[in-house]
């Protein structure tokens, strides 16, 4: 009698989001990736159950071949991701079973190219580090899992705790996963782990080529690499027997995936740890209120090398210079004279965030999106959403006036102002425009590490976890960039950004921090200037309790996009009538993006998984009609930009 199995084809269509039955050869188990005939094509699929009964009246086709074997826990994790985030099993399973390309010769390991020099192991841990490590290792030995918040100031030694926790996992025959929020952090992290563990390290992130990702995954699957370092997708690495998962800079919004399935790697890390009875460690100097309120806290205290540097708040309302105020120019001049390094944060790319006509009030906007175009150094206006670009005009396209004004400043303008005011300082820019080729990021960081009288200019990636000696000055050029956003997390993110950047200065010598702002009395800026994390988070939790925001309730957003302005609103109105009676806001229109009109529903709920799953089922049922109307829909659980 033939053996039958349930197989989820790796297809994206919501209308096909179900299992199909196929005949399998002996030896095939759940977790097998197989090739099957599906319709008129060959598709890959994942076996989720074996020895199932055939549906009535169905003759099952045989699978054509077995491609690879996945750890069963990864398959279970992917199916959970599909349900929790309102996606489809095919899309979620593709995260753990990416398409494998044929090998084409030998190539250098990514770690050999991307790693910066590591640091020697300290002779001893501090008392707080030793206590935190002992608690983590005890939880690993107990085999019951657990989630911990590793909280300490920048420079308090969190990375050393990760390193030694991973070493403890290896000693017990277990693997480990270390997540960093962005590729910008990977070179230093890889360097520190490679110095300690050698070729037992693999790295995974989106900047690798397909061939490099395939090679690294194969090393992991074979067991050659037992520790994986990478960005959010590394949480799906095929490590067998995970003992420890470390999530560094756990506060960072980059852990949220912005394409379907819109998973949050921090939530997925906790789920994977639960499935594998592993320990998840979430580390940050500025934790999320969600983590602060929910997790067992392991506190490291202050810096190992001394006190945090003093912060000077510069009131831009009283300064003539922008983006470089007189106090900031004076501090940069001191570096030019005496030597040292500086890091300047301006969380906007380009020369100017907008071009505005003084005569008629028009702001030049993207032809496809309802957002302002950003002026870049090469004289083009670019949309940072869809990539649309056009030359900078000499006159206003609406009224033909020549009175076009550049509003605000971006990293390219800041770089130009530094060149004009302090040409003796070397300038290195770190933003998405400057590091868009393989190896460019690591090269930029190596140059900064080796240079003197140098300024690192960049967007938020310069504030994230970098540890360089000789940084005498850290400055936030415009701390107000995020405060005015219509987002309940605006104050939290501003506080985190200012506090994190302050931590880049003075790690091995006296340091200084400058924060430029038009709102010096804003709560987030005033508390960040005093490094007062506890007071900020306690106040933020109280505010969110009153408003019903996370962690007290979850947010679930459903976004529909289409070619006409009214259709998304109509589709969401029909969907809302069928959804659970939670606190649902909308439907409401959103900004047009990439030529498509959008609208959203937002629910505040205690049951995000049930709400998202119901929304996904309703969208699957409506998929044929929505496809005919040119509509697309996504479900976003725990969105980061509401």
XYZ file of C-alpha atoms in Angstrom:
642
model
C 0.000 0.000 0.000
C 1.526 3.379 -0.971
C 2.480 5.829 1.769
C 0.744 9.182 1.529
C 1.827 12.546 2.906
C 0.421 16.036 3.330
C 2.489 18.554 1.365
C 2.269 22.351 1.344
C 3.341 23.581 -2.122
C 5.584 26.636 -1.887
C 3.216 28.979 -3.732
C 2.170 32.466 -2.666
C -1.489 32.559 -3.738
C -3.907 32.798 -0.805
C -6.483 30.777 -2.746
C -4.071 27.779 -2.673
C -3.141 28.076 1.006
C -3.829 24.445 1.934
C -2.211 21.024 2.003
C -2.289 18.550 -0.884
C -1.818 14.780 -0.745
C 1.064 13.031 -2.517
C 2.536 9.549 -2.570
C 5.989 9.332 -0.946
C 8.755 6.721 -0.900
C 9.879 5.004 2.287
C 12.113 7.054 4.548
C 10.445 10.403 3.887
C 9.487 12.180 7.124
C 7.957 15.519 8.100
C 10.384 18.288 7.184
C 11.328 16.835 3.808
C 11.451 19.347 0.959
C 10.164 17.578 -2.160
C 9.577 18.369 -5.806
C 6.006 17.667 -6.979
C 3.797 18.101 -9.999
C 1.403 20.925 -9.208
C -0.979 21.912 -11.965
C 1.061 22.177 -15.135
C 4.346 22.900 -13.407
C 6.897 21.429 -11.048
C 6.931 23.044 -7.617
C 8.765 22.495 -4.387
C 6.734 21.588 -1.333
C 7.280 20.711 2.316
C 6.021 17.505 3.903
C 4.112 18.320 7.100
C 2.565 14.914 7.925
C 3.044 11.324 6.728
C 0.859 8.192 6.599
C -2.285 10.251 6.032
C -5.508 8.995 4.461
C -6.270 9.867 0.845
C -9.172 12.309 0.316
C -12.234 10.628 -1.147
C -12.071 10.208 -4.927
C -8.455 11.375 -5.199
C -5.605 9.415 -6.768
C -2.440 10.812 -5.231
C 0.485 11.586 -7.527
C 3.980 10.563 -6.399
C 6.560 13.144 -5.383
C 9.238 13.445 -8.050
C 12.267 13.717 -5.761
C 13.430 14.706 -2.292
C 15.414 17.944 -2.360
C 16.556 18.277 1.271
C 15.564 17.603 4.889
C 14.636 20.363 7.326
C 14.610 20.130 11.141
C 10.974 19.374 12.094
C 11.043 22.242 14.610
C 11.654 24.673 11.733
C 8.602 23.391 9.863
C 6.480 23.793 12.990
C 7.906 27.303 13.442
C 7.052 28.287 9.851
C 3.464 27.065 10.155
C 3.123 29.068 13.379
C 4.497 32.172 11.586
C 1.900 31.704 8.828
C -0.970 31.617 11.317
C 0.262 34.237 13.791
C 1.067 36.775 11.084
C -1.963 36.118 8.896
C 0.133 34.895 5.968
C 0.063 31.649 3.968
C 1.929 28.412 4.777
C 3.636 28.526 1.379
C 5.129 31.956 2.036
C 6.194 31.107 5.584
C 7.703 27.748 4.625
C 9.738 29.502 1.931
C 11.582 31.271 4.764
C 12.933 27.961 6.072
C 13.268 26.283 2.638
C 14.676 28.912 0.254
C 15.329 27.883 -3.321
C 18.709 26.148 -3.663
C 20.939 27.125 -6.559
C 23.478 24.735 -8.026
C 26.986 25.107 -6.652
C 29.493 26.735 -9.006
C 32.974 26.183 -7.656
C 34.634 27.285 -4.450
C 34.387 30.819 -3.075
C 35.714 32.570 0.034
C 33.570 32.395 3.140
C 31.645 35.643 3.769
C 33.116 35.854 7.276
C 36.616 36.090 5.791
C 35.556 39.139 3.762
C 33.181 40.906 6.127
C 34.695 40.450 9.604
C 36.469 43.291 11.376
C 39.198 42.392 13.901
C 37.857 40.845 17.101
C 38.861 41.410 20.715
C 40.668 39.172 23.166
C 38.648 37.379 25.821
C 38.780 39.287 29.130
C 40.699 37.704 31.975
C 37.587 37.735 34.143
C 33.936 38.715 34.010
C 32.467 41.411 36.204
C 30.235 40.225 39.026
C 27.111 41.296 37.139
C 28.259 39.567 33.932
C 29.051 36.367 35.838
C 25.643 36.455 37.526
C 23.799 36.953 34.238
C 25.761 34.170 32.546
C 25.121 31.768 35.426
C 21.366 32.400 35.180
C 21.384 31.775 31.413
C 23.472 28.592 31.645
C 21.293 27.247 34.458
C 18.228 27.718 32.228
C 20.005 25.913 29.358
C 20.882 23.004 31.670
C 17.324 22.831 32.999
C 16.080 22.293 29.426
C 12.926 24.247 30.134
C 13.786 27.278 28.002
C 13.099 30.856 29.027
C 13.314 34.474 27.883
C 15.591 37.022 29.548
C 16.207 40.746 29.119
C 19.945 41.499 29.371
C 19.941 45.166 30.311
C 22.977 47.366 30.782
C 24.437 50.652 29.590
C 26.403 50.793 26.342
C 29.816 49.333 27.130
C 28.568 47.233 30.069
C 29.679 43.953 28.472
C 26.552 42.432 26.922
C 28.437 40.974 23.935
C 30.811 39.076 26.227
C 27.796 37.479 27.901
C 26.505 36.414 24.473
C 29.912 34.963 23.588
C 30.204 32.938 26.748
C 26.570 31.781 26.577
C 27.263 30.494 23.051
C 30.434 28.778 24.293
C 28.382 27.064 26.995
C 25.892 25.878 24.364
C 28.722 24.421 22.244
C 30.168 22.604 25.276
C 26.782 20.905 25.694
C 26.581 19.851 22.056
C 24.040 22.551 21.216
C 23.952 25.296 18.598
C 23.356 29.033 18.876
C 21.886 31.892 16.845
C 22.957 35.518 17.325
C 20.778 38.192 15.732
C 21.806 41.768 15.046
C 19.267 44.304 13.776
C 21.040 45.478 10.640
C 23.811 44.437 8.298
C 25.737 47.494 9.526
C 26.399 45.694 12.807
C 27.466 42.408 11.242
C 31.206 43.060 10.534
C 32.110 43.853 14.145
C 29.908 41.093 15.562
C 31.254 38.522 13.107
C 34.797 39.609 13.965
C 34.295 39.106 17.687
C 32.642 35.712 17.251
C 35.168 34.538 14.648
C 38.048 35.480 16.946
C 36.503 33.257 19.622
C 35.036 30.376 17.591
C 36.862 30.311 14.231
C 35.209 28.451 11.348
C 32.354 27.231 13.555
C 30.690 30.560 12.657
C 28.324 31.081 9.715
C 26.761 34.377 8.726
C 23.393 34.982 7.060
C 21.978 38.286 5.862
C 20.389 39.790 2.766
C 23.584 41.387 1.427
C 25.103 37.975 0.683
C 24.776 36.618 -2.821
C 22.420 33.695 -3.402
C 25.413 31.390 -3.781
C 26.926 32.618 -0.506
C 23.656 32.103 1.341
C 23.375 28.594 -0.094
C 26.927 27.720 0.954
C 26.411 29.044 4.479
C 23.099 27.200 4.890
C 24.737 23.959 3.759
C 27.535 24.405 6.310
C 24.899 24.960 8.982
C 22.774 21.989 7.906
C 25.849 19.678 7.887
C 26.748 20.799 11.398
C 30.067 22.351 10.322
C 28.925 25.762 11.623
C 27.147 25.562 14.984
C 26.851 29.303 15.626
C 24.960 31.534 13.182
C 25.359 35.328 13.213
C 23.076 37.443 11.085
C 20.151 39.778 10.614
C 16.492 38.871 11.127
C 16.278 36.039 8.540
C 19.003 34.147 10.438
C 16.341 33.122 12.956
C 15.266 30.550 10.330
C 18.770 29.053 9.970
C 18.717 25.203 9.827
C 20.609 24.778 13.106
C 19.798 21.459 14.767
C 19.604 21.427 18.538
C 19.522 25.143 19.338
C 20.515 25.925 22.921
C 20.801 29.730 22.966
C 19.339 32.533 20.850
C 20.783 36.014 21.464
C 18.950 39.064 20.099
C 21.283 42.060 20.297
C 19.900 45.630 20.299
C 16.476 44.090 20.812
C 14.808 47.509 20.756
C 15.544 48.005 17.061
C 12.591 48.203 14.650
C 14.714 46.590 11.902
C 13.791 43.198 13.338
C 10.358 43.617 11.730
C 10.053 42.241 8.192
C 8.196 44.583 5.837
C 7.105 42.011 3.235
C 4.667 39.123 3.628
C 4.900 37.335 6.011
C 5.529 40.414 8.124
C 7.168 38.581 10.992
C 8.994 40.143 13.924
C 12.271 38.266 14.426
C 12.140 38.978 18.179
C 8.764 37.267 18.541
C 9.876 34.425 16.270
C 13.056 34.023 18.355
C 10.968 33.561 21.489
C 8.754 31.026 19.690
C 11.704 29.056 18.293
C 13.312 28.989 21.736
C 10.055 27.635 23.156
C 9.780 24.925 20.484
C 13.390 23.812 21.002
C 13.475 24.268 24.822
C 16.243 26.824 24.301
C 17.016 30.095 26.065
C 16.403 33.435 24.346
C 18.418 36.437 25.554
C 17.228 39.893 24.466
C 19.902 42.534 25.039
C 19.772 46.339 24.949
C 20.846 49.492 26.716
C 17.445 50.982 25.800
C 14.940 48.091 25.891
C 11.483 48.208 24.396
C 8.707 48.882 26.917
C 7.290 45.474 25.909
C 10.478 43.711 27.051
C 10.929 45.903 30.116
C 7.440 45.054 31.330
C 7.377 41.321 30.514
C 10.790 39.658 30.723
C 12.960 38.530 33.618
C 15.679 41.174 33.877
C 19.406 40.429 34.079
C 21.034 43.776 34.876
C 24.669 44.562 34.069
C 24.654 48.132 35.346
C 26.971 50.829 34.013
C 30.004 50.824 31.753
C 32.946 48.566 32.508
C 35.420 51.289 31.512
C 33.968 54.247 33.386
C 31.016 56.602 33.399
C 28.844 57.511 30.427
C 29.871 60.829 28.846
C 28.050 64.071 29.671
C 25.436 65.227 27.167
C 25.114 68.859 26.086
C 21.742 69.823 24.610
C 22.042 72.629 22.036
C 18.863 74.660 21.523
C 18.721 75.291 17.767
C 16.206 78.093 18.306
C 19.116 80.139 19.676
C 21.657 79.121 17.032
C 22.258 80.616 13.606
C 24.006 77.619 12.101
C 22.216 74.546 10.746
C 23.078 71.729 10.390
C 26.330 72.668 12.167
C 25.768 74.888 15.209
C 28.584 76.920 16.779
C 29.034 74.494 19.743
C 29.222 71.506 17.378
C 31.708 73.277 15.097
C 33.847 74.090 18.138
C 33.947 70.444 19.231
C 34.772 69.285 15.700
C 37.488 71.918 15.529
C 39.033 70.476 18.690
C 39.212 67.062 17.004
C 40.809 68.623 13.932
C 43.397 70.246 16.214
C 44.102 67.492 18.774
C 43.067 64.329 16.916
C 40.363 61.734 17.563
C 37.176 60.506 15.954
C 33.624 61.859 15.767
C 30.288 60.284 14.845
C 27.500 62.528 13.534
C 23.959 61.177 13.231
C 21.416 62.736 10.879
C 18.584 60.326 10.199
C 17.887 61.524 6.644
C 19.721 60.751 3.430
C 20.448 63.147 0.598
C 21.089 66.875 0.383
C 17.605 68.006 1.461
C 14.483 66.064 2.474
C 12.268 68.259 0.302
C 12.245 70.940 -2.397
C 9.608 73.627 -1.777
C 8.376 76.530 -3.897
C 8.253 79.765 -1.885
C 5.913 81.377 -4.442
C 3.020 78.909 -4.642
C 3.739 76.565 -1.720
C 4.172 73.417 -3.833
C 6.390 70.652 -2.441
C 7.807 68.469 -5.214
C 6.393 64.964 -4.790
C 6.863 61.532 -6.296
C 4.712 60.798 -9.340
C 3.872 57.365 -7.870
C 3.751 58.029 -4.121
C 2.264 60.752 -1.934
C 5.671 61.630 -0.451
C 8.196 64.411 -0.972
C 11.135 63.755 -3.272
C 14.588 63.910 -1.675
C 17.327 65.942 -3.331
C 20.652 64.110 -3.763
C 24.164 65.356 -4.441
C 24.122 64.288 -8.098
C 21.315 66.776 -8.802
C 18.479 64.252 -8.897
C 15.274 64.139 -6.903
C 14.601 60.605 -5.686
C 11.757 58.755 -4.001
C 13.043 56.553 -1.173
C 9.948 54.330 -1.471
C 9.729 53.339 -5.136
C 13.033 54.516 -6.604
C 11.501 57.111 -8.969
C 14.073 59.759 -9.961
C 14.078 62.971 -11.988
C 16.507 65.869 -12.443
C 16.294 68.804 -10.041
C 14.240 71.483 -11.859
C 15.352 75.089 -12.174
C 11.758 76.355 -11.881
C 8.641 75.217 -10.046
C 6.661 72.773 -12.242
C 3.394 74.267 -10.937
C 3.956 78.031 -11.264
C 7.345 78.350 -13.037
C 8.793 80.418 -10.198
C 12.549 80.193 -9.646
C 12.109 80.515 -5.859
C 12.744 76.852 -5.021
C 13.974 76.318 -1.450
C 15.746 73.292 -0.017
C 13.999 72.321 3.218
C 16.007 70.667 6.001
C 19.235 68.715 5.593
C 20.346 65.181 4.817
C 23.594 63.254 5.227
C 24.977 64.397 1.856
C 24.452 68.063 2.743
C 26.033 67.492 6.156
C 29.036 65.904 4.453
C 29.297 68.941 2.146
C 29.063 71.402 5.071
C 31.859 69.544 6.884
C 34.023 69.686 3.774
C 33.489 73.440 3.566
C 33.954 74.243 7.273
C 36.593 71.679 8.335
C 38.383 70.362 5.229
C 41.212 68.911 7.349
C 38.833 66.258 8.776
C 38.429 63.046 6.796
C 34.762 62.309 6.112
C 33.204 58.838 5.830
C 29.491 58.562 5.047
C 27.467 55.560 6.220
C 23.956 55.378 4.785
C 22.017 53.227 2.322
C 23.347 55.222 -0.646
C 26.992 54.930 0.398
C 27.128 51.186 1.206
C 25.040 49.685 -1.585
C 27.758 47.369 -2.939
C 29.177 44.157 -1.365
C 32.021 44.877 1.024
C 31.450 48.662 1.023
C 30.134 48.652 4.598
C 33.065 46.720 6.061
C 35.508 48.896 4.076
C 33.953 52.087 5.456
C 34.114 50.802 9.041
C 37.733 49.643 8.605
C 38.692 53.109 7.322
C 37.017 54.734 10.306
C 38.710 52.363 12.768
C 42.164 53.038 11.311
C 41.922 56.804 10.756
C 42.530 59.811 12.988
C 40.891 63.220 12.674
C 37.934 61.542 11.014
C 34.166 62.040 11.074
C 31.684 59.218 10.467
C 28.505 60.799 9.059
C 25.389 58.697 8.715
C 21.811 57.748 9.343
C 20.638 55.631 12.264
C 23.013 52.803 11.340
C 25.902 54.781 12.926
C 24.182 54.591 16.339
C 23.811 50.831 16.415
C 26.234 48.840 18.478
C 29.543 49.979 16.980
C 32.514 49.944 19.336
C 35.479 51.977 18.081
C 38.369 53.255 20.154
C 39.197 56.932 20.096
C 35.654 58.272 19.561
C 35.823 61.603 21.373
C 32.570 63.111 20.108
C 29.119 61.822 19.241
C 26.478 64.248 18.014
C 22.826 64.059 17.041
C 22.520 66.762 14.391
C 18.713 66.977 14.494
C 17.041 65.091 17.339
C 13.587 66.274 16.227
C 13.536 64.202 13.017
C 11.331 61.474 14.476
C 9.461 63.332 17.233
C 6.811 64.781 14.933
C 5.829 61.493 13.308
C 2.220 60.315 13.843
C 3.365 57.145 15.625
C 2.818 56.137 19.249
C 6.463 54.946 19.293
C 7.885 58.336 18.205
C 9.144 59.310 21.681
C 10.484 55.813 22.349
C 12.509 55.801 19.137
C 13.878 59.303 19.688
C 14.939 58.363 23.224
C 16.610 55.166 21.986
C 18.424 56.881 19.130
C 19.843 59.692 21.277
C 20.843 57.340 24.118
C 22.408 54.796 21.755
C 24.462 57.395 19.925
C 25.667 58.841 23.227
C 26.997 55.375 24.002
C 29.360 55.425 21.016
C 31.500 58.157 22.632
C 34.167 57.961 25.302
C 34.478 54.198 25.687
C 38.250 54.302 26.202
C 38.853 58.019 26.910
C 36.885 61.079 27.995
C 34.069 61.651 25.525
C 31.538 64.328 24.734
C 27.999 64.193 23.356
C 26.032 66.988 21.670
C 22.311 66.806 20.926
C 20.939 69.535 18.643
C 17.200 70.121 18.894
C 14.439 72.678 18.470
C 12.591 70.992 21.392
C 15.060 70.825 24.310
C 12.269 70.307 26.857
C 10.751 67.271 25.097
C 10.531 64.374 27.554
C 12.424 61.916 25.360
C 15.338 64.306 24.787
C 15.584 65.556 28.379
C 15.640 62.017 29.831
C 18.057 60.746 27.172
C 20.426 63.614 28.042
C 20.471 62.270 31.621
C 20.803 58.600 30.517
C 17.631 57.971 32.564
C 16.361 54.745 30.963
C 14.349 53.526 33.950
C 12.339 56.720 34.332
C 11.592 56.883 30.611
C 10.420 53.261 30.349
C 8.325 53.359 33.511
C 6.574 56.498 32.258
C 6.114 55.023 28.792
C 4.507 51.873 30.209
C 2.053 53.944 32.226
C 1.100 55.995 29.149
C 0.560 52.877 27.060
C -1.524 51.227 29.767
C -3.929 54.173 29.649
C -4.096 54.156 25.821
C -4.303 50.378 25.328
C -1.049 50.105 23.365
C 1.541 47.280 23.467
C 2.412 45.482 25.680
C -1.082 45.744 27.159
C -2.827 45.063 23.854
C -1.559 43.989 20.434
C -2.068 45.909 17.206
C -3.092 44.141 14.002
C -3.236 46.081 10.751
C -4.826 45.002 7.458
C -3.709 47.022 4.419
C -5.372 46.772 0.987
C -3.906 48.436 -2.119
C -5.327 48.863 -5.602
C -5.316 50.956 -8.787
C -8.389 53.038 -7.855
C -8.864 55.168 -4.707
C -12.248 53.792 -3.540
C -11.797 50.035 -4.004
C -9.435 49.460 -1.022
C -11.820 51.288 1.311
C -14.780 49.274 0.045
C -12.934 45.952 0.399
C -11.891 46.758 3.956
C -15.438 47.851 4.842
C -16.710 44.432 3.771
C -13.885 42.706 5.650
C -14.556 44.619 8.868
C -18.138 43.368 8.990
C -16.841 39.780 9.224
C -14.031 40.325 11.732
C -14.203 39.775 15.529
C -15.721 42.627 17.516
C -12.402 44.026 18.788
C -11.513 47.697 19.045
C -11.184 48.238 15.271
C -10.289 51.614 13.768
C -10.997 52.396 10.115
C -11.024 51.771 7.280
C -8.981 54.886 6.597
C -6.961 55.955 3.530
C -3.153 55.868 3.550
C -0.519 57.573 1.415
C -0.378 56.336 -2.167
C 2.762 54.289 -2.800
C 4.257 53.015 -6.058
C 1.212 54.218 -7.975
C -1.278 52.279 -5.827
C -3.967 53.650 -3.539
C -3.998 52.177 -0.030
C -6.289 51.948 2.981
C -6.034 50.223 6.352
C -7.878 48.783 9.329
C -6.160 48.751 12.727
C -7.366 46.553 15.597
C -6.352 46.669 19.247
C -6.766 43.114 20.542
C -5.768 40.667 23.264
C -5.853 37.806 20.723
C -3.590 38.828 17.802
C -3.133 35.288 16.482
C -6.866 34.586 16.319
C -7.635 37.989 14.772
C -4.887 37.663 12.130
C -5.867 34.081 11.295
C -9.501 35.086 10.792
C -8.464 38.032 8.599
C -6.259 35.691 6.552
C -9.135 33.205 6.051
C -11.461 35.987 4.910
C -8.836 37.325 2.510
C -8.259 33.818 1.107
C -11.995 33.462 0.427
C -12.064 36.878 -1.252
C -8.813 36.315 -3.182
C -10.367 35.564 -6.616
C -12.592 38.670 -6.551
C -9.764 40.846 -5.232
C -7.430 39.578 -7.939
C -9.953 40.491 -10.639
C -10.166 44.002 -9.157
C -6.370 44.335 -9.020
C -6.359 44.469 -5.211
C -3.636 43.129 -2.918
C -3.821 42.720 0.856
C -1.397 42.170 3.727
C -1.962 41.382 7.388
C 0.541 43.053 9.723
C 0.661 41.867 13.353
C 2.558 44.142 15.761
C 3.342 46.767 13.078
C 6.234 49.109 13.822
C 4.959 52.251 12.097
C 1.423 52.899 13.353
